[in-house]
Amino acid sequence: MDHEMTTCIRFLVKIMLVLLTLNVLSGCWDIKEIQDMNYITAIGIDYEDGHFVVYTQMADFTSVAKTETGNSGKPAQVWTSTSRGKTLDMAINQLYDTAQQRTIWSHISSIIISEKVLKTQIISQLDTIARYQEVRLTPWVFGTRESIEDLLTAPAFFNLSPLSTLSHEPLEEYKQKSYIVPLRYFDFLAVMTEPACTALLPNLTVDQKTWEKDRKPNPKLRVDGVFTIVKDTMSAILTNDKLNGLRWVQANTKRSPVLIMNDEDYAGVVVLQSPKIRKELKIVNGEPKYELHVKLDGNVVEALVDFTKSDYEREAAKIVRQEIIDTFRNGLKAKTDIYSLEHILFKREPGLWKKLKQTSPLIIDEDSLAVVQVDIHLDHVGMKLLPRRD
């Protein structure tokens, strides 16, 4: 009898363990499928008539998935929304009224901020983005003076997803031609909160002229210049033609071309890369004087005249030096410290920096940049042998 009782108890224990195991396995009953959620890929923020206007972009995941041919054969489908509210969070919450399904914000890879918002206290106005736990701080961030809707609906090539456009993937294009450094949102916040620094926010535009599809204009995204942000507020906007020297004082520059001149004729093209930058500060009669020392490597990609290697190095150095000076002066005309030279003074002589800031919001002038030295070394000149001079 005892044996039968023991056997029965063991059987009941086994049954209970099986039931407990089944209960654990059924714990995924509330998981949502991918197709049952909305994934926001980009957000645009504007300000009109006392209200925040929020634009969002959603992409069809069937156009994101890769196929053997590289695209689905059909134009990528893009959904955009527009919502308004007295604050940014209220504008975002209005979106939920028509979202149909749960909306996920963790896939945002692009943030676009209008000029109107940039003219306000940016960090406080955009508090929701940094505070909401789903939104990462890694998206690329841009400013714009154009319609945010046009930016969010600009098509990619070959019917690919909008995730294959400049607003979501700016690095690959920057590696081929470095001009304006792409900016992550966390870097943007860091520079804005650092004293004596000028944040350079890329200006995103739409190019309507360069590309055509079936003989019809095909708009594409383009970065044209920067918004300069000082003390959490926009101070100026400078277009690409005013910023030729900026690329030579940014350590992120991968490669960028320089047109070499021979009097009034074209002598060739030199591609320069990987600048090594040294900034120095000297105090002369109580005034800060700055020195920029830049070293660049590169190569000749087009030789149109009988220049030697030394000729190209010398001429390229002269052009780069002048571009650095011209860009500095263009910044001064816009009342902005384009190279953040004041930050050097703030770090090394904070007492003097505070004293000078009491007399003027901008404590640099044309004489502040006392020395600009540029050294260029060309690794090779291509297959064409350049002449030697004895």
Coordinates of C-alpha atoms in Angstrom, one line a residue:
M1 CA 0.0 0.0 0.0
D2 CA 2.8 2.3 0.8
H3 CA 4.4 1.6 -2.5
E4 CA 1.2 2.4 -4.4
M5 CA 0.9 5.7 -2.5
T6 CA 4.4 6.7 -3.3
T7 CA 3.9 5.9 -6.9
C8 CA 0.8 8.0 -7.0
I9 CA 2.5 11.0 -5.3
R10 CA 5.4 10.8 -7.8
F11 CA 2.9 10.8 -10.7
L12 CA 1.1 13.8 -9.4
V13 CA 4.4 15.7 -8.9
K14 CA 5.3 15.0 -12.5
I15 CA 1.9 16.2 -13.7
M16 CA 2.3 19.4 -11.7
L17 CA 5.8 20.0 -13.1
V18 CA 4.5 19.5 -16.7
L19 CA 1.7 22.0 -16.0
L20 CA 4.1 24.5 -14.6
T21 CA 6.3 24.2 -17.6
L22 CA 3.4 24.7 -20.0
N23 CA 2.4 27.8 -18.1
V24 CA 5.9 29.3 -18.6
L25 CA 5.9 28.5 -22.3
S26 CA 2.6 30.4 -22.7
G27 CA 4.1 33.6 -21.4
C28 CA 4.5 35.1 -24.9
W29 CA 0.8 35.5 -25.6
D30 CA 0.9 39.3 -25.7
I31 CA 3.9 39.7 -28.2
K32 CA 3.1 42.0 -31.1
E33 CA 4.1 41.0 -34.7
I34 CA 6.3 43.4 -36.7
Q35 CA 3.5 44.1 -39.1
D36 CA 1.2 45.1 -36.3
M37 CA 3.2 48.2 -35.3
N38 CA 4.1 51.6 -36.9
Y39 CA 7.8 52.4 -37.0
I40 CA 8.7 56.1 -37.2
T41 CA 12.0 56.5 -39.2
A42 CA 12.3 60.3 -39.2
I43 CA 10.8 63.2 -37.4
G44 CA 10.7 66.9 -38.4
I45 CA 9.9 69.8 -36.0
D46 CA 8.6 73.2 -37.0
Y47 CA 6.9 76.1 -35.2
E48 CA 3.9 78.0 -36.6
D49 CA 1.4 80.4 -35.1
G50 CA 2.3 79.6 -31.5
H51 CA 2.1 75.8 -32.1
F52 CA 4.6 73.1 -32.7
V53 CA 4.2 71.2 -35.9
V54 CA 5.5 67.7 -36.0
Y55 CA 6.1 65.8 -39.2
T56 CA 6.9 62.1 -39.2
Q57 CA 8.0 59.6 -41.8
M58 CA 7.1 55.9 -41.9
A59 CA 8.5 53.5 -44.5
D60 CA 7.0 50.3 -45.8
F61 CA 9.2 47.5 -44.5
T62 CA 8.7 45.5 -47.7
S63 CA 10.7 48.2 -49.4
V64 CA 13.4 48.1 -46.8
A65 CA 14.1 44.4 -47.1
K66 CA 16.7 43.5 -49.7
T67 CA 15.9 41.3 -52.6
E68 CA 18.2 39.5 -55.1
T69 CA 17.8 42.4 -57.6
G70 CA 18.4 45.1 -54.9
N71 CA 14.9 46.5 -55.1
S72 CA 11.3 45.5 -55.1
G73 CA 10.7 46.8 -58.7
K74 CA 8.0 49.1 -57.4
P75 CA 8.4 52.7 -56.0
A76 CA 8.9 52.7 -52.2
Q77 CA 5.9 53.6 -50.3
V78 CA 6.4 56.5 -47.7
W79 CA 3.8 57.7 -45.2
T80 CA 4.1 61.1 -43.6
S81 CA 2.0 62.7 -40.9
T82 CA 1.5 66.2 -39.7
S83 CA 0.3 67.0 -36.1
R84 CA 0.1 70.2 -34.0
G85 CA 0.2 71.1 -30.4
K86 CA 1.0 73.8 -27.9
T87 CA 4.1 71.9 -26.9
L88 CA 6.2 69.3 -28.7
D89 CA 4.9 66.4 -26.6
M90 CA 1.3 67.5 -27.2
A91 CA 1.9 67.6 -31.0
I92 CA 3.3 64.1 -30.8
N93 CA 0.4 62.8 -28.8
Q94 CA -2.1 64.1 -31.4
L95 CA -0.5 61.7 -33.8
Y96 CA -1.8 58.7 -31.8
D97 CA -5.4 59.7 -32.6
T98 CA -5.0 58.4 -36.2
A99 CA -2.1 56.0 -35.8
Q100 CA -4.4 52.9 -36.1
Q101 CA -1.7 50.7 -34.4
R102 CA 1.0 51.1 -31.7
T103 CA 3.7 53.5 -32.8
I104 CA 7.3 52.8 -32.1
W105 CA 9.9 55.6 -31.9
S106 CA 13.1 53.6 -31.4
H107 CA 13.9 53.4 -35.1
I108 CA 14.3 57.1 -35.7
S109 CA 17.5 57.7 -37.6
S110 CA 17.0 61.3 -38.7
I111 CA 15.8 64.5 -36.9
I112 CA 15.1 67.7 -39.0
I113 CA 14.7 71.0 -37.2
S114 CA 13.3 74.1 -38.9
E115 CA 14.9 77.5 -38.8
K116 CA 12.0 78.8 -36.7
V117 CA 12.7 76.3 -34.0
L118 CA 16.5 76.9 -34.2
K119 CA 15.9 80.6 -33.4
T120 CA 14.4 79.6 -30.0
Q121 CA 16.0 78.0 -26.9
I122 CA 16.6 74.7 -28.7
I123 CA 17.4 72.4 -25.8
S124 CA 14.4 73.3 -23.7
Q125 CA 12.0 73.3 -26.7
L126 CA 13.2 69.8 -27.8
D127 CA 13.1 68.4 -24.2
T128 CA 10.7 65.6 -25.2
I129 CA 13.2 64.0 -27.7
A130 CA 16.0 63.6 -25.1
R131 CA 13.6 62.6 -22.3
Y132 CA 11.5 59.9 -24.0
Q133 CA 13.1 56.6 -23.4
E134 CA 12.3 55.1 -26.8
V135 CA 14.2 57.7 -28.8
R136 CA 17.9 57.2 -29.0
L137 CA 20.4 60.0 -29.1
T138 CA 22.2 58.6 -32.2
P139 CA 20.0 59.9 -35.1
W140 CA 21.5 62.3 -37.6
V141 CA 20.3 65.8 -37.0
F142 CA 19.8 68.6 -39.6
G143 CA 18.5 72.1 -39.8
T144 CA 16.4 73.4 -42.7
R145 CA 14.8 76.4 -44.2
E146 CA 12.7 74.4 -46.7
S147 CA 9.5 72.4 -46.4
I148 CA 10.0 69.5 -44.1
E149 CA 7.4 67.5 -46.0
D150 CA 9.5 67.9 -49.2
L151 CA 12.5 66.6 -47.4
L152 CA 10.7 63.6 -45.9
T153 CA 9.3 62.6 -49.3
A154 CA 12.4 63.1 -51.5
P155 CA 12.9 59.7 -53.2
A156 CA 15.9 57.5 -53.2
F157 CA 17.4 55.9 -56.3
F158 CA 16.2 52.7 -57.9
N159 CA 12.9 52.5 -55.9
L160 CA 14.9 51.9 -52.7
S161 CA 13.6 52.8 -49.2
P162 CA 13.9 56.4 -48.0
L163 CA 16.3 54.9 -45.4
S164 CA 18.8 55.0 -48.4
T165 CA 18.7 58.8 -48.6
L166 CA 21.2 61.4 -47.3
S167 CA 19.1 62.2 -44.3
H168 CA 19.5 58.6 -42.9
E169 CA 22.9 57.7 -44.4
P170 CA 25.1 60.8 -44.8
L171 CA 28.4 59.1 -44.0
E172 CA 29.0 57.2 -47.2
E173 CA 28.7 60.3 -49.3
Y174 CA 30.8 62.3 -46.9
K175 CA 33.6 59.7 -47.2
Q176 CA 33.8 60.4 -51.0
K177 CA 33.6 64.2 -50.7
S178 CA 34.1 65.7 -47.3
Y179 CA 32.6 69.1 -46.8
I180 CA 30.1 69.5 -44.0
V181 CA 30.6 66.9 -41.2
P182 CA 27.4 64.9 -40.5
L183 CA 26.2 65.4 -36.9
R184 CA 24.7 63.0 -34.4
Y185 CA 22.1 64.3 -32.0
F186 CA 24.2 63.5 -28.9
D187 CA 27.1 65.5 -30.4
F188 CA 24.8 68.3 -31.2
L189 CA 23.6 68.5 -27.6
A190 CA 27.1 68.2 -26.3
V191 CA 28.5 71.1 -28.3
M192 CA 25.6 73.3 -27.6
T193 CA 26.1 73.0 -23.9
E194 CA 29.9 73.5 -24.0
P195 CA 30.9 77.1 -23.2
A196 CA 32.6 79.1 -26.0
C197 CA 31.8 76.5 -28.7
T198 CA 29.9 77.0 -32.0
A199 CA 27.8 74.0 -33.1
L200 CA 27.7 73.6 -36.9
L201 CA 24.3 72.0 -37.8
P202 CA 24.1 70.8 -41.4
N203 CA 21.5 72.6 -43.5
L204 CA 19.4 70.0 -45.4
T205 CA 17.9 71.2 -48.8
V206 CA 16.3 69.6 -51.8
D207 CA 18.1 69.8 -55.2
Q208 CA 15.6 69.9 -58.0
K209 CA 18.0 70.3 -60.9
T210 CA 20.8 67.7 -60.9
W211 CA 19.0 64.5 -61.5
E212 CA 16.2 63.4 -63.9
K213 CA 14.2 60.2 -64.2
D214 CA 12.7 59.5 -67.6
R215 CA 13.5 63.1 -68.6
K216 CA 11.6 64.4 -65.6
P217 CA 13.1 66.2 -62.6
N218 CA 13.9 63.8 -59.8
P219 CA 14.6 65.7 -56.5
K220 CA 17.4 64.6 -54.3
L221 CA 18.6 65.7 -50.8
R222 CA 21.6 67.9 -50.5
V223 CA 23.6 69.5 -47.6
D224 CA 24.2 73.2 -48.3
G225 CA 26.0 74.9 -45.5
V226 CA 25.5 75.1 -41.8
F227 CA 23.4 76.8 -39.1
T228 CA 25.8 78.1 -36.5
I229 CA 24.4 77.6 -32.9
V230 CA 25.8 79.5 -30.0
K231 CA 24.4 79.3 -26.5
D232 CA 21.5 77.1 -27.5
T233 CA 20.3 79.5 -30.2
M234 CA 21.0 80.0 -33.9
S235 CA 23.4 82.8 -34.6
A236 CA 23.8 82.6 -38.4
I237 CA 23.5 80.4 -41.5
L238 CA 26.4 80.1 -43.9
T239 CA 26.2 78.3 -47.3
N240 CA 28.8 76.0 -48.8
D241 CA 30.4 78.8 -50.9
K242 CA 31.3 80.6 -47.6
L243 CA 32.8 77.5 -46.0
N244 CA 35.6 76.3 -48.3
G245 CA 38.1 76.4 -45.5
L246 CA 36.1 74.6 -42.9
R247 CA 36.9 71.1 -44.2
W248 CA 40.7 71.7 -43.6
V249 CA 40.3 72.3 -39.9
Q250 CA 38.0 69.3 -39.2
A251 CA 39.8 66.1 -38.3
N252 CA 36.9 64.0 -39.7
T253 CA 37.7 65.1 -43.3
K254 CA 38.2 61.9 -45.4
R255 CA 38.9 63.4 -48.8
S256 CA 38.1 66.6 -50.6
P257 CA 39.2 68.1 -54.0
V258 CA 41.1 71.3 -54.6
L259 CA 41.3 73.0 -58.1
I260 CA 44.8 74.1 -58.8
M261 CA 45.3 77.2 -60.9
N262 CA 48.2 78.4 -63.1
D263 CA 47.7 82.1 -63.5
E264 CA 44.2 82.1 -65.1
D265 CA 44.3 78.6 -66.5
Y266 CA 43.4 75.3 -64.8
A267 CA 46.5 73.3 -63.7
G268 CA 44.8 70.2 -62.3
V269 CA 43.0 68.8 -59.3
V270 CA 44.5 67.6 -56.1
V271 CA 42.6 65.4 -53.6
L272 CA 43.6 66.1 -49.9
Q273 CA 42.7 63.9 -46.9
S274 CA 43.1 63.3 -43.2
P275 CA 44.1 66.7 -41.9
K276 CA 46.3 66.9 -38.8
I277 CA 45.4 70.1 -37.0
R278 CA 47.2 71.9 -34.2
K279 CA 45.7 75.0 -32.6
E280 CA 47.9 77.3 -30.5
L281 CA 47.0 80.2 -28.3
K282 CA 49.3 83.2 -27.4
I283 CA 48.4 86.1 -25.2
V284 CA 49.8 89.4 -26.6
N285 CA 49.2 92.6 -24.6
G286 CA 46.2 90.9 -22.9
E287 CA 44.7 89.9 -26.2
P288 CA 44.3 86.3 -27.4
K289 CA 46.1 85.4 -30.7
Y290 CA 45.5 82.1 -32.4
E291 CA 47.6 79.9 -34.6
L292 CA 46.4 77.1 -36.9
H293 CA 48.9 74.6 -38.2
V294 CA 47.5 72.1 -40.7
K295 CA 49.2 69.1 -42.4
L296 CA 47.5 67.3 -45.2
D297 CA 48.3 64.2 -47.4
G298 CA 46.9 63.7 -50.8
N299 CA 47.5 62.9 -54.5
V300 CA 47.1 64.4 -57.9
V301 CA 44.0 63.1 -59.7
E302 CA 44.2 65.4 -62.7
A303 CA 47.4 67.0 -64.2
L304 CA 46.7 69.6 -67.0
V305 CA 50.0 71.4 -67.1
D306 CA 53.7 70.6 -66.7
F307 CA 53.8 71.1 -62.9
T308 CA 56.2 69.2 -60.7
K309 CA 55.2 67.5 -57.5
S310 CA 56.6 70.4 -55.5
D311 CA 54.6 72.8 -57.7
Y312 CA 51.4 71.1 -56.9
E313 CA 52.2 70.9 -53.2
R314 CA 53.1 74.6 -53.0
E315 CA 50.1 75.8 -55.0
A316 CA 47.7 73.6 -53.0
A317 CA 49.1 74.8 -49.7
K318 CA 48.5 78.5 -50.8
I319 CA 44.9 77.7 -51.8
V320 CA 44.1 75.8 -48.6
R321 CA 45.6 78.6 -46.5
Q322 CA 43.6 81.3 -48.2
E323 CA 40.4 79.2 -47.9
I324 CA 40.9 78.8 -44.2
I325 CA 41.4 82.6 -43.8
D326 CA 38.4 83.5 -46.0
T327 CA 36.1 81.1 -44.1
F328 CA 37.2 82.7 -40.8
R329 CA 36.4 86.1 -42.2
N330 CA 33.0 85.0 -43.5
G331 CA 32.2 83.8 -40.0
L332 CA 33.2 87.1 -38.5
K333 CA 30.9 88.9 -41.0
A334 CA 28.1 86.7 -39.7
K335 CA 29.2 87.5 -36.1
T336 CA 30.1 83.9 -35.4
D337 CA 33.3 82.1 -34.3
I338 CA 33.2 79.4 -37.0
Y339 CA 36.3 77.6 -35.8
S340 CA 35.4 77.7 -32.1
L341 CA 38.7 79.5 -31.3
E342 CA 37.2 81.0 -28.1
H343 CA 36.9 77.5 -26.7
I344 CA 40.8 77.3 -26.6
L345 CA 40.9 80.5 -24.6
F346 CA 38.1 79.2 -22.3
K347 CA 40.0 76.0 -21.5
R348 CA 43.4 77.5 -21.1
E349 CA 42.7 81.0 -19.7
P350 CA 39.2 80.9 -18.2
G351 CA 39.7 84.0 -16.2
L352 CA 40.7 86.1 -19.2
W353 CA 37.9 84.6 -21.2
K354 CA 35.3 85.7 -18.6
K355 CA 36.8 89.1 -18.4
L356 CA 36.7 89.6 -22.2
K357 CA 33.2 88.3 -22.5
Q358 CA 32.0 91.0 -20.2
T359 CA 32.9 93.6 -22.8
S360 CA 31.8 91.8 -26.0
P361 CA 29.8 88.7 -27.0
L362 CA 32.3 88.0 -29.7
I363 CA 35.9 88.3 -28.6
I364 CA 37.7 87.6 -31.9
D365 CA 38.4 89.9 -34.9
E366 CA 40.4 89.6 -38.1
D367 CA 43.7 90.0 -36.2
S368 CA 42.9 87.2 -33.8
L369 CA 43.9 84.6 -36.3
A370 CA 47.6 85.5 -36.4
V371 CA 49.1 82.5 -38.1
V372 CA 47.8 80.0 -40.6
Q373 CA 50.4 77.5 -41.7
V374 CA 49.6 74.7 -44.2
D375 CA 51.9 71.8 -45.1
I376 CA 50.9 69.4 -47.9
H377 CA 52.6 66.2 -48.9
L378 CA 51.4 64.4 -52.1
D379 CA 51.9 60.7 -51.8
H380 CA 51.7 60.0 -55.5
V381 CA 50.8 61.8 -58.8
G382 CA 49.0 59.0 -60.6
M383 CA 50.3 57.2 -63.7
K384 CA 51.4 60.3 -65.5
L385 CA 55.1 61.2 -64.7
L386 CA 55.5 64.8 -63.8
P387 CA 58.6 66.7 -65.1
R388 CA 61.6 67.1 -63.0
R389 CA 63.4 70.4 -62.6
D390 CA 67.1 70.5 -61.8

